[in-house]
XYZ file of N, CA, C and O in Angstrom:
752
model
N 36.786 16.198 -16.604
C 36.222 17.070 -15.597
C 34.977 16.406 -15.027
O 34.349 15.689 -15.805
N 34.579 16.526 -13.920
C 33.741 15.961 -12.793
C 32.756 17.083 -11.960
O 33.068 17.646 -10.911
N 31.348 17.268 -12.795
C 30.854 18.105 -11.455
C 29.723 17.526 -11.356
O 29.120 16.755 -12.103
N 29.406 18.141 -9.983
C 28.384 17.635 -8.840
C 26.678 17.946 -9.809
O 26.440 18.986 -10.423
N 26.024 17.130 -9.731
C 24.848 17.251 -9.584
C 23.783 17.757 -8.914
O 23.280 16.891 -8.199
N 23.177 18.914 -8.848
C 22.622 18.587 -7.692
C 20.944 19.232 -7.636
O 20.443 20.188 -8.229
N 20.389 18.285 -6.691
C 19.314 18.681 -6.265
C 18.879 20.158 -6.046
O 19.750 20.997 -5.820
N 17.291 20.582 -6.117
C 17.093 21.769 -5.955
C 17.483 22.628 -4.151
O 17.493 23.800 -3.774
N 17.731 21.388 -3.512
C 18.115 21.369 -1.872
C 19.786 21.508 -1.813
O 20.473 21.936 -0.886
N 20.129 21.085 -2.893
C 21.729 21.513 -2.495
C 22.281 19.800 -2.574
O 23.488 19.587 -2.686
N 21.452 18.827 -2.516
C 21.672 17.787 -2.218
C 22.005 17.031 -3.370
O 21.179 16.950 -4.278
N 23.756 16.135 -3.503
C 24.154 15.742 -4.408
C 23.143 14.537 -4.597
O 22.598 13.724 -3.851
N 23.157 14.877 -6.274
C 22.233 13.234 -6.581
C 23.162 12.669 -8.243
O 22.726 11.920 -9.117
N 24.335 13.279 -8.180
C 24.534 12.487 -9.320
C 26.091 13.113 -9.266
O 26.567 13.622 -8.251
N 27.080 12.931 -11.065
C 27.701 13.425 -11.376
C 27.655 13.590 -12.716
O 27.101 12.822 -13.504
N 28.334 14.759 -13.027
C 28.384 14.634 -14.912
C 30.140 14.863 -15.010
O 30.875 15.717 -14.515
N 30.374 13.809 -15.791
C 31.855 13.499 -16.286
C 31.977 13.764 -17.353
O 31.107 13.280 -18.077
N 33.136 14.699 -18.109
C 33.347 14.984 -19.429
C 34.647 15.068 -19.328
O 35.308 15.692 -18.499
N 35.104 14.199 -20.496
C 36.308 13.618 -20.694
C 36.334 14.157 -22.628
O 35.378 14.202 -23.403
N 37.845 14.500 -22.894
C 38.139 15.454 -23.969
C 40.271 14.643 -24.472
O 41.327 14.775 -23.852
N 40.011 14.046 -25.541
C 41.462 14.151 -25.700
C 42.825 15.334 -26.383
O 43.990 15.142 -26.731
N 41.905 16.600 -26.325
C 42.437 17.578 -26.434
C 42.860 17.647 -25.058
O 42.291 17.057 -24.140
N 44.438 18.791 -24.874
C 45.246 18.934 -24.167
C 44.430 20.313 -23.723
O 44.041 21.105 -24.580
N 44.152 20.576 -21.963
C 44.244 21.395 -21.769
C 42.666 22.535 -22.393
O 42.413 23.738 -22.333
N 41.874 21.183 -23.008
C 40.418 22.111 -23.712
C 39.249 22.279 -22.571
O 38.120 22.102 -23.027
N 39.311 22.584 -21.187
C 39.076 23.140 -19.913
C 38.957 24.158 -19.687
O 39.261 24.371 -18.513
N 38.493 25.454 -20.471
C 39.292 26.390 -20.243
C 37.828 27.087 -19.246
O 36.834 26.402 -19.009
N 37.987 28.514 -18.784
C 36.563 28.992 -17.773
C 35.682 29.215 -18.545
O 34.604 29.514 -18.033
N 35.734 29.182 -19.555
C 34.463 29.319 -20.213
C 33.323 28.121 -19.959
O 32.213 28.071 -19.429
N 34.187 27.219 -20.610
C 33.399 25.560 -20.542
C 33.384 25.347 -19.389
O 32.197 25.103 -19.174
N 33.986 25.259 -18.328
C 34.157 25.236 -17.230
C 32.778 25.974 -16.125
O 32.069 25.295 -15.383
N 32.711 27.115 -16.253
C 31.604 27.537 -16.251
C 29.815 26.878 -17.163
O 28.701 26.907 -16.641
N 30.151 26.394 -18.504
C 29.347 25.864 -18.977
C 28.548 24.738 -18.805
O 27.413 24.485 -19.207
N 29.689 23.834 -17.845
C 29.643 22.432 -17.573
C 28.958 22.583 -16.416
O 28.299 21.603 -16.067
N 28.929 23.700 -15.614
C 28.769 23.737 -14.669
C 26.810 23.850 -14.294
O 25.939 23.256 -13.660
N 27.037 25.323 -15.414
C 25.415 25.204 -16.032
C 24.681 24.260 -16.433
O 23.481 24.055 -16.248
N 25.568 23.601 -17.079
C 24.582 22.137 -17.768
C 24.161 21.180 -16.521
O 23.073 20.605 -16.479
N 25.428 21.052 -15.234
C 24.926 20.108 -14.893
C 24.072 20.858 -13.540
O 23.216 20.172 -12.982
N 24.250 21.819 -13.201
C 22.770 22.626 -12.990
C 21.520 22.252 -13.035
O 20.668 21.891 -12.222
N 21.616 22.461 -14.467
C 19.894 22.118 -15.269
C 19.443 20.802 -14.984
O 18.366 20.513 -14.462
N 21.011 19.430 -15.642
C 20.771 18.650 -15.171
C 20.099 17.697 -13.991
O 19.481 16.634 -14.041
N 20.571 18.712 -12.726
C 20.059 17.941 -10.923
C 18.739 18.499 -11.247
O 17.820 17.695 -11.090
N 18.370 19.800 -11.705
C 16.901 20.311 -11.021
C 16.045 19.506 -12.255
O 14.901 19.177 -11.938
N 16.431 19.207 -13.441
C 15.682 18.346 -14.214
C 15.679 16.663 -13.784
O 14.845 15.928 -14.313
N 16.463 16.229 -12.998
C 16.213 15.715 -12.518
C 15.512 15.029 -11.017
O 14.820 14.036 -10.795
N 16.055 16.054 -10.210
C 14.976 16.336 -9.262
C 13.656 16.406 -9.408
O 12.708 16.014 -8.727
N 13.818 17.282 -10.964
C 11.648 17.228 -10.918
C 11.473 15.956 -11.431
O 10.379 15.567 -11.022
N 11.980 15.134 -12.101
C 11.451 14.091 -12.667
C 11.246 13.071 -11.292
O 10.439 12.149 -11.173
N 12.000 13.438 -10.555
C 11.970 11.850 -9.146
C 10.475 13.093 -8.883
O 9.352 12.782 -9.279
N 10.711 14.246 -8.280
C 9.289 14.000 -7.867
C 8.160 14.585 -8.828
O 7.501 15.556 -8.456
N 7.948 14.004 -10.031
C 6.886 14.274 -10.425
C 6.426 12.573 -10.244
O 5.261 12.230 -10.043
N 7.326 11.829 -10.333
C 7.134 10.295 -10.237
C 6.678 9.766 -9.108
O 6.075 8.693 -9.085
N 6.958 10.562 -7.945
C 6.519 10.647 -6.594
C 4.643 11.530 -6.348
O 3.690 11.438 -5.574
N 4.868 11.977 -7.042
C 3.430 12.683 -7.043
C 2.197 11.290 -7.976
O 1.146 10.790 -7.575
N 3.047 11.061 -9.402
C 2.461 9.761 -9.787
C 2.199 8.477 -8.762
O 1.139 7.860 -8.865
N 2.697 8.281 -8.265
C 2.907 7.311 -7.442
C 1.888 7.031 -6.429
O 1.257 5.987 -6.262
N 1.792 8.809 -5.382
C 0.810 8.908 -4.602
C -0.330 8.877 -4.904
O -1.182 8.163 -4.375
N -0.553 9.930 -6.123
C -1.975 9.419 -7.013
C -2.577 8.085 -7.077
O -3.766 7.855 -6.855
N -1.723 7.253 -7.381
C -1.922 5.765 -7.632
C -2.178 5.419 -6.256
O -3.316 5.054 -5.960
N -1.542 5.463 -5.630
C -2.044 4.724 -3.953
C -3.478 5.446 -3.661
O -4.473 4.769 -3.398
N -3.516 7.089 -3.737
C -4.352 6.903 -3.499
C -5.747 6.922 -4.021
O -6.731 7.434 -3.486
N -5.658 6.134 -5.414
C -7.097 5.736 -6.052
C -6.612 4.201 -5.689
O -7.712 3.914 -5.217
N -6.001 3.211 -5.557
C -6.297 2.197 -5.007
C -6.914 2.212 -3.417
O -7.793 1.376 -3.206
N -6.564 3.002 -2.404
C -7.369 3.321 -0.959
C -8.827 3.563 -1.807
O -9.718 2.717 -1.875
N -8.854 4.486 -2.238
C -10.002 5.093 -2.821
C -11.348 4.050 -3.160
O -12.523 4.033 -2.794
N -10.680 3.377 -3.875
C -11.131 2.093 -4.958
C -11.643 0.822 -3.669
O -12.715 0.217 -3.660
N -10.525 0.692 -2.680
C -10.702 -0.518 -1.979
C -11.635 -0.073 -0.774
O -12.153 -1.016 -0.176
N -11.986 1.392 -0.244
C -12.819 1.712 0.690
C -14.150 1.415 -0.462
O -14.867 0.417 -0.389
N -14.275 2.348 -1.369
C -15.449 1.825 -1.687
C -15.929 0.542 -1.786
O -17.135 0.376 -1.608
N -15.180 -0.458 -2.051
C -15.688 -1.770 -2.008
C -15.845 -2.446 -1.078
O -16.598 -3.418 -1.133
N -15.088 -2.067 0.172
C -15.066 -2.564 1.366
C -16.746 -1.626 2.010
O -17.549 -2.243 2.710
N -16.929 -0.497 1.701
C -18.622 0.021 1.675
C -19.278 -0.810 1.166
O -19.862 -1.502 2.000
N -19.473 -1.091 0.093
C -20.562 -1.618 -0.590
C -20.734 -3.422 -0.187
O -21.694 -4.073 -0.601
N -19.740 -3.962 0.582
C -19.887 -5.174 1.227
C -20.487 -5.258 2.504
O -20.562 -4.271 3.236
N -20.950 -6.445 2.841
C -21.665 -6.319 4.244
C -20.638 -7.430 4.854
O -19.786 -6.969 5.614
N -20.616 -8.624 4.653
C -20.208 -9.568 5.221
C -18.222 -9.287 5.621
O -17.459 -8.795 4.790
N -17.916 -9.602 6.600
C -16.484 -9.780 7.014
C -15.636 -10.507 5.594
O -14.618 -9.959 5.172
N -16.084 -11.552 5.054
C -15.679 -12.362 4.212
C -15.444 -11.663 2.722
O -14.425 -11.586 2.037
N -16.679 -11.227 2.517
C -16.711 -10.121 1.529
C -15.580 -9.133 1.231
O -14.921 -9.017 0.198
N -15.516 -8.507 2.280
C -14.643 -7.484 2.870
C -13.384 -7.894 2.532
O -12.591 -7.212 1.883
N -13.124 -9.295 3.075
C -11.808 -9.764 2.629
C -11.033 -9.970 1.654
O -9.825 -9.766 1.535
N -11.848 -10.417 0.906
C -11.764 -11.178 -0.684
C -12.032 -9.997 -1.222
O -12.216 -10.151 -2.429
N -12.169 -8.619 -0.818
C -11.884 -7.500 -1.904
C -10.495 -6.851 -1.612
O -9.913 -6.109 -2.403
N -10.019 -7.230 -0.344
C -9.000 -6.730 -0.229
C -7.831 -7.282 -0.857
O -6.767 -6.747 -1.168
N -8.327 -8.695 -1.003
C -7.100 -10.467 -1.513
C -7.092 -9.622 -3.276
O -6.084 -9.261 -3.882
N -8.497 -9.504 -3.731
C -8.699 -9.200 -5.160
C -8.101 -8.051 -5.190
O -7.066 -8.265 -5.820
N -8.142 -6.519 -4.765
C -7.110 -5.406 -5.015
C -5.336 -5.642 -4.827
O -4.530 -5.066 -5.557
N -4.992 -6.458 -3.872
C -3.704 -6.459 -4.005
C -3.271 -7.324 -4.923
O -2.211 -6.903 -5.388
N -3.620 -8.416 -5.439
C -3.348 -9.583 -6.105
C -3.478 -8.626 -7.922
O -2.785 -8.811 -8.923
N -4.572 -7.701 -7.717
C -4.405 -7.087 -9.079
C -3.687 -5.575 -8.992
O -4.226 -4.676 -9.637
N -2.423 -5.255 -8.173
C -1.614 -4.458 -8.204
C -0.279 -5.393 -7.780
O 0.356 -5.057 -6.781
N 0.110 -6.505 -8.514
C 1.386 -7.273 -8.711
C 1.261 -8.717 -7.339
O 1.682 -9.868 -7.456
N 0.584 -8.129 -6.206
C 0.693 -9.223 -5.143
C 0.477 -10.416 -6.203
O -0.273 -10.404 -7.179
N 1.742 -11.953 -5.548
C 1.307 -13.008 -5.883
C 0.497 -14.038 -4.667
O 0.129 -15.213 -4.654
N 0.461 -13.079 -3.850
C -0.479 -14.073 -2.797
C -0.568 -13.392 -1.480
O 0.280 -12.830 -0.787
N -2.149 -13.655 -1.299
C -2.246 -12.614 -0.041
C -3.080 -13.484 0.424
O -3.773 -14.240 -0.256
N -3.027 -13.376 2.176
C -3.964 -14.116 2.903
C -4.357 -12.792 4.029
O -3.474 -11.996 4.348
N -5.893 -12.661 4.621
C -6.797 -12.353 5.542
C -6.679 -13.273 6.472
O -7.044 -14.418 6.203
N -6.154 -12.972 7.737
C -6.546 -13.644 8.672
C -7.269 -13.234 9.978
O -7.042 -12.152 10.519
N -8.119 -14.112 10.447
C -8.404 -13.560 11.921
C -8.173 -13.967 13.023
O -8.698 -15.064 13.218
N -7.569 -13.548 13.923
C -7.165 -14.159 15.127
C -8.507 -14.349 16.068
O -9.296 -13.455 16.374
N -8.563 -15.706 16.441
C -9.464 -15.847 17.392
C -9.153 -17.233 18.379
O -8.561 -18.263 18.054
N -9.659 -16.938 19.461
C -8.736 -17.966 20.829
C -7.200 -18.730 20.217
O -6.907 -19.917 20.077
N -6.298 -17.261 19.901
C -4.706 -18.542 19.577
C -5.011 -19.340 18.088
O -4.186 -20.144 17.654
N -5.779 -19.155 17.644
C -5.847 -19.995 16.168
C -6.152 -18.615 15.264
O -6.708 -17.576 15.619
N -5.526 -19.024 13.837
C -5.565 -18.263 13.118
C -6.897 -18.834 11.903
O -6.824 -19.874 11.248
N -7.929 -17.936 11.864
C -9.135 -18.142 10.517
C -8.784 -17.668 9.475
O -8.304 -16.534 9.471
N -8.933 -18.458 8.199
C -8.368 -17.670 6.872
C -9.756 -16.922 6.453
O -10.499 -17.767 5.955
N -10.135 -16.122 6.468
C -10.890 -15.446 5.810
C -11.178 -15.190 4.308
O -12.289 -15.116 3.784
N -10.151 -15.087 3.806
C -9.883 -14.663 2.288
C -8.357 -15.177 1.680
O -7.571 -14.240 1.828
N -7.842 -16.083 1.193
C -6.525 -16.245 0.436
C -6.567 -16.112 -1.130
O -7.704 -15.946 -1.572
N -5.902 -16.138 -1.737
C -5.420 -16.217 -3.060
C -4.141 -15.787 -3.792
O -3.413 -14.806 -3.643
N -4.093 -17.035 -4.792
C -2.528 -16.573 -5.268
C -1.541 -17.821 -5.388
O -1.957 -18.974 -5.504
N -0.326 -17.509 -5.354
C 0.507 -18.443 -5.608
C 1.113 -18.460 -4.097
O 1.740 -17.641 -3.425
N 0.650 -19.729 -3.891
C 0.924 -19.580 -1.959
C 1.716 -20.966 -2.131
O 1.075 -21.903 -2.607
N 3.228 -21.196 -1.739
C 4.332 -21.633 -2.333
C 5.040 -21.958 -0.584
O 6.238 -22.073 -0.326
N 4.193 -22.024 0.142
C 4.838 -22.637 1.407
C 5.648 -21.496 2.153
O 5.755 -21.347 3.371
N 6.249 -20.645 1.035
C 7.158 -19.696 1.806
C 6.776 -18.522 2.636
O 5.722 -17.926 2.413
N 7.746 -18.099 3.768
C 6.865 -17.199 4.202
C 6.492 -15.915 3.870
O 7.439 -15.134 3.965
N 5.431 -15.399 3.506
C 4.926 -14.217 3.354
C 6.239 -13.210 3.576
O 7.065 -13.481 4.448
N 6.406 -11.785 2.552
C 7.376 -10.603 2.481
C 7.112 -9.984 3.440
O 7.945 -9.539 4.229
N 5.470 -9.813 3.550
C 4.980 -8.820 4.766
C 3.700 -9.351 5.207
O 2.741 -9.639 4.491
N 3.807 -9.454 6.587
C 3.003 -9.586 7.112
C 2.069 -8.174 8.325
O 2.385 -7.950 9.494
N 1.191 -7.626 7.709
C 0.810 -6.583 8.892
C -0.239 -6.737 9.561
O -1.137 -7.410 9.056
N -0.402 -6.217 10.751
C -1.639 -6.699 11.867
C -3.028 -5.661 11.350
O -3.039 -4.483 10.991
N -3.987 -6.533 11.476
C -5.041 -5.952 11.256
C -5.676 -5.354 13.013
O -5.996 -6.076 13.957
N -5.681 -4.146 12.958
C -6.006 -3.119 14.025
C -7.133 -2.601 13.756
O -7.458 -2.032 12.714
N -8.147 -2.906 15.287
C -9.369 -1.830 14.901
C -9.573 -1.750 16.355
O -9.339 -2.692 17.112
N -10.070 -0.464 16.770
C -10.406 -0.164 18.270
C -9.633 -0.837 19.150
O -10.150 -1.713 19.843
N -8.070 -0.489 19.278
C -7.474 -0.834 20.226
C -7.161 -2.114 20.138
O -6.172 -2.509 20.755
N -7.886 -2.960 19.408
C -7.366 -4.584 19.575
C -7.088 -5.279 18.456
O -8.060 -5.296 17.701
N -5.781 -6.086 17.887
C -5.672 -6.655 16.794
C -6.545 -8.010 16.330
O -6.506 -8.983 17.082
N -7.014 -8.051 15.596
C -8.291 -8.856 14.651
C -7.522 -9.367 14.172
O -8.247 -9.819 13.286
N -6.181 -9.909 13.835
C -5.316 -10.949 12.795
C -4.402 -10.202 12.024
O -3.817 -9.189 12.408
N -4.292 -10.800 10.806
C -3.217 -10.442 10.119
C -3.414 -10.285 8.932
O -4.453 -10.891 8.673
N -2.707 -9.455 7.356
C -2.808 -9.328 6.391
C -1.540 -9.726 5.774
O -0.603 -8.949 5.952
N -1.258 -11.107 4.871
C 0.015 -11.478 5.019
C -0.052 -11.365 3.608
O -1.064 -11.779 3.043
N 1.059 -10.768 2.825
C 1.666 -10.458 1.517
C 2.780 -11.137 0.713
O 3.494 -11.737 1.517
N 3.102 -11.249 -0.198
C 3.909 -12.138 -0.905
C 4.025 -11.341 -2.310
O 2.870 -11.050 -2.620
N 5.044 -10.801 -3.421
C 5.348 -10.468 -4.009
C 4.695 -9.142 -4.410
O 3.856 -9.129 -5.311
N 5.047 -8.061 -3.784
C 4.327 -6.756 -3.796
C 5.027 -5.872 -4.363
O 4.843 -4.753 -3.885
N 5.910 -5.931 -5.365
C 7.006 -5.464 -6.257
C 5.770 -3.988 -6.795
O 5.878 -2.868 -6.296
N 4.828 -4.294 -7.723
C 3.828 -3.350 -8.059
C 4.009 -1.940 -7.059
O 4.534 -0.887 -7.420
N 3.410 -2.239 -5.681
C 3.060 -1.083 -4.532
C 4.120 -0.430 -4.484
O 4.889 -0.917 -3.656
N 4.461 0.330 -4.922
C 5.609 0.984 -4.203
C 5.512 1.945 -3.178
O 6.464 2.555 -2.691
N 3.855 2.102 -2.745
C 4.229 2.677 -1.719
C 4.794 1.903 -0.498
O 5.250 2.369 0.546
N 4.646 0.537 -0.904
C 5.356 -0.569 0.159
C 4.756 -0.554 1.648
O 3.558 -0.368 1.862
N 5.375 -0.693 2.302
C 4.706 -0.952 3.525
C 3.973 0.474 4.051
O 2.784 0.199 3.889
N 3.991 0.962 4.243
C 3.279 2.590 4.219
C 1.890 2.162 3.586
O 0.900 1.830 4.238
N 1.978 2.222 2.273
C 0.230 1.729 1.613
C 0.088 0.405 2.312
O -1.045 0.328 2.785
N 0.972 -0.907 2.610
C -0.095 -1.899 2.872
C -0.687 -1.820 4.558
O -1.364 -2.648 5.168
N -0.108 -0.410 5.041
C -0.462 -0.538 6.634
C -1.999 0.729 6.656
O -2.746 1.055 7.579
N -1.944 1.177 5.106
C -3.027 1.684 5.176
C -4.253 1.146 4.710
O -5.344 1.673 4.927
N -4.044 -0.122 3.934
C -4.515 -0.880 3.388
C -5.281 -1.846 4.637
O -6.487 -1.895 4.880
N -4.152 -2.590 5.334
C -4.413 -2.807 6.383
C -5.396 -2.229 7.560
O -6.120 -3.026 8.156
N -5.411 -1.089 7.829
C -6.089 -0.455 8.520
C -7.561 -0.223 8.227
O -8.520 -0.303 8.995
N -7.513 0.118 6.789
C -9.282 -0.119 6.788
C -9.541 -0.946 6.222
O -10.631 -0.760 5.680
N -9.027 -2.077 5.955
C -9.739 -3.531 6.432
C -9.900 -4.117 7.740
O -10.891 -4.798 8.005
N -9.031 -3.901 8.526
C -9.106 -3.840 9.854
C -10.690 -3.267 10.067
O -11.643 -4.022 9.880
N -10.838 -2.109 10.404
C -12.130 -0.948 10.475
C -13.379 -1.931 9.902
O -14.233 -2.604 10.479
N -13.093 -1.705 8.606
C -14.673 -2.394 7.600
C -14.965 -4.157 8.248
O -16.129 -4.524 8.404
N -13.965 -4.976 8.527
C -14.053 -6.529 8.871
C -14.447 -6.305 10.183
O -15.259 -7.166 10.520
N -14.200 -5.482 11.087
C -14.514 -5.459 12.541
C -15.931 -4.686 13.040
O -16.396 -4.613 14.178
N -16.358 -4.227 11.982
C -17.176 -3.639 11.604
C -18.531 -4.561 11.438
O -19.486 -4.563 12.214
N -18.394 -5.293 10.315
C -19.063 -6.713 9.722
C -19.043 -7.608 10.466
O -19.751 -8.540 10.083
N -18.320 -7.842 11.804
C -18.157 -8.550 12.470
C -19.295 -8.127 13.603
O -20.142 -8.905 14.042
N -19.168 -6.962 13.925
C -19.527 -6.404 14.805
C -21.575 -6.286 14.157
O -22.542 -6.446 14.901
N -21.613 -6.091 13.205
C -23.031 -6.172 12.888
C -23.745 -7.542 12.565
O -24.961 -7.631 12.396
N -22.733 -8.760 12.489
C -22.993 -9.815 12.099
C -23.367 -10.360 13.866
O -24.391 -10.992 14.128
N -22.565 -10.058 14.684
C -23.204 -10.329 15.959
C -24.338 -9.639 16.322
O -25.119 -10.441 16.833
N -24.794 -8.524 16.297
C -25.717 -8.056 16.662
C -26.828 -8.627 15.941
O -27.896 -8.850 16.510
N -26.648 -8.861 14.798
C -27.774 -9.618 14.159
C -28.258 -11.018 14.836
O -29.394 -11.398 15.122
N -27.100 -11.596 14.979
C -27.561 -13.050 15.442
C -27.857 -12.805 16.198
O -28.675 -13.681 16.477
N -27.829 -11.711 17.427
C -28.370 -11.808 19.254
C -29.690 -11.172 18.690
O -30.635 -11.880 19.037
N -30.091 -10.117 17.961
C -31.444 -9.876 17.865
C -31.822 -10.942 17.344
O -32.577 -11.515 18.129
N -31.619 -11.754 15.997
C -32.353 -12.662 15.762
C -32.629 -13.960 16.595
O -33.309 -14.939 16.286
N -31.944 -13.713 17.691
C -32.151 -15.122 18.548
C -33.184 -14.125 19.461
O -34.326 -14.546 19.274
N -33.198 -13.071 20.290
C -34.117 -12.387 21.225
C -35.378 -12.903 20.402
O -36.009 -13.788 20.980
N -35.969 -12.424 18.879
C -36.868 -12.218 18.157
C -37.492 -13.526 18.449
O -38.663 -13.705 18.783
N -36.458 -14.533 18.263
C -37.256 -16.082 18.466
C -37.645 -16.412 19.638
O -38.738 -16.936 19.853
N -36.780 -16.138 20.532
C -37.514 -16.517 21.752
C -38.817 -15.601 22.546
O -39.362 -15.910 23.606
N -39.127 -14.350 21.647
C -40.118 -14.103 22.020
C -41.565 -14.517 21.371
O -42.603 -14.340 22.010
N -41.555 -15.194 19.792
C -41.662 -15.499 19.627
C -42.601 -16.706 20.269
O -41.846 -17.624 20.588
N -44.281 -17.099 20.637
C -44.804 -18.385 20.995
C -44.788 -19.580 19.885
O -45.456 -19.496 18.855
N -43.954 -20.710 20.196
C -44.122 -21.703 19.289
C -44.389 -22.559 19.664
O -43.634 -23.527 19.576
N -45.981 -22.665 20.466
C -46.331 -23.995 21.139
C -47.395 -23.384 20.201
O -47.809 -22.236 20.038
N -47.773 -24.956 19.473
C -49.333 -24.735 18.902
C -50.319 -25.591 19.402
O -50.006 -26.772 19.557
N -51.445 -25.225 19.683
C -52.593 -25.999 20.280
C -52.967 -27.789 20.000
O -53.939 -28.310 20.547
């Protein structure tokens, strides 16, 4: 005998097979019983996929959690990077590169890992205010399971925090160049 599994939605997710070399030992009782069991079965299993799904999200999101704060507590673009290379590389990545796009050439900002010539699993664009800043390129991300979903969120506020650092690292140098040239450095 063969019945359906099923989800708390109605939605088949399995089967339970029971096989008997008695003649005819089917009768409505068991029949009914089997039916119960595999009942219990889908919705016990249903909760288990999503309690694993609730685990899961948790986990993504104390790694966001984990990698904004560090991407706070950095100032420099570079900084920024190499915390992002260091969080994925210590959730299974075997190699991640930061890049920044600037005039048609690509800047490595941050790499590490086992970088093996091949091309990167995923590669996602780093986006901030309308304009892409480069790329976040990935290589063995088996760990994430939120998969591309977490690394485009991942992506995104590194995007934010590097364009950010970028953006204060220029302003610094134009004040610190105004400062000098007002500055008198003719001495008598």
């Amino acid at each position: 005998a063969v019945v359906t599994l099923r989800a708390q939605n109605l939605h088949v997710i399995g089967a339970l097979m029971v096989t008997s070399d008695e003649e005819r030992w089917l009768t409505d009782t068991r029949r009914q019983l089997l039916v119960s069991l595999a009942d219990q079965c889908g919705l016990a299993l249903d909760r288990a996929q999503l309690q694993s799904h609730a685990e899961q999200a948790a986990a993504d999101a104390e790694l966001l959690a984990r990698l904004s704060d560090a991407l706070d507590r950095s100032t420099t673009a570079q900084e920024r990077a190499r915390h992002v290379v260091g969080e994925l590389l210590a959730h299974g990545a075997t190699a991640v590169v930061v890049e920044l796009s600037i005039d048609d050439d690509h800047v490595v900002l941050a790499s590490d890992g086992q970088i093996d010539g091949a091309a990167p699993e995923h590669v996602v664009a780093l986006q901030a205010r309308g304009r892409v800043l480069g790329r976040l390129s990935v290589t063995g991300v088996a760990e994430l399971t939120g998969g591309r979903v977490l690394l485009s969120a991942i992506a995104s506020r590194a995007a934010i925090a590097i364009d950010n650092a970028l953006l204060y690292e220029r302003e610094r140098d134009v004040s610190h160049r105004l400062q000098l040239g007002l500055l008198d450095v003719s001495f008598p």
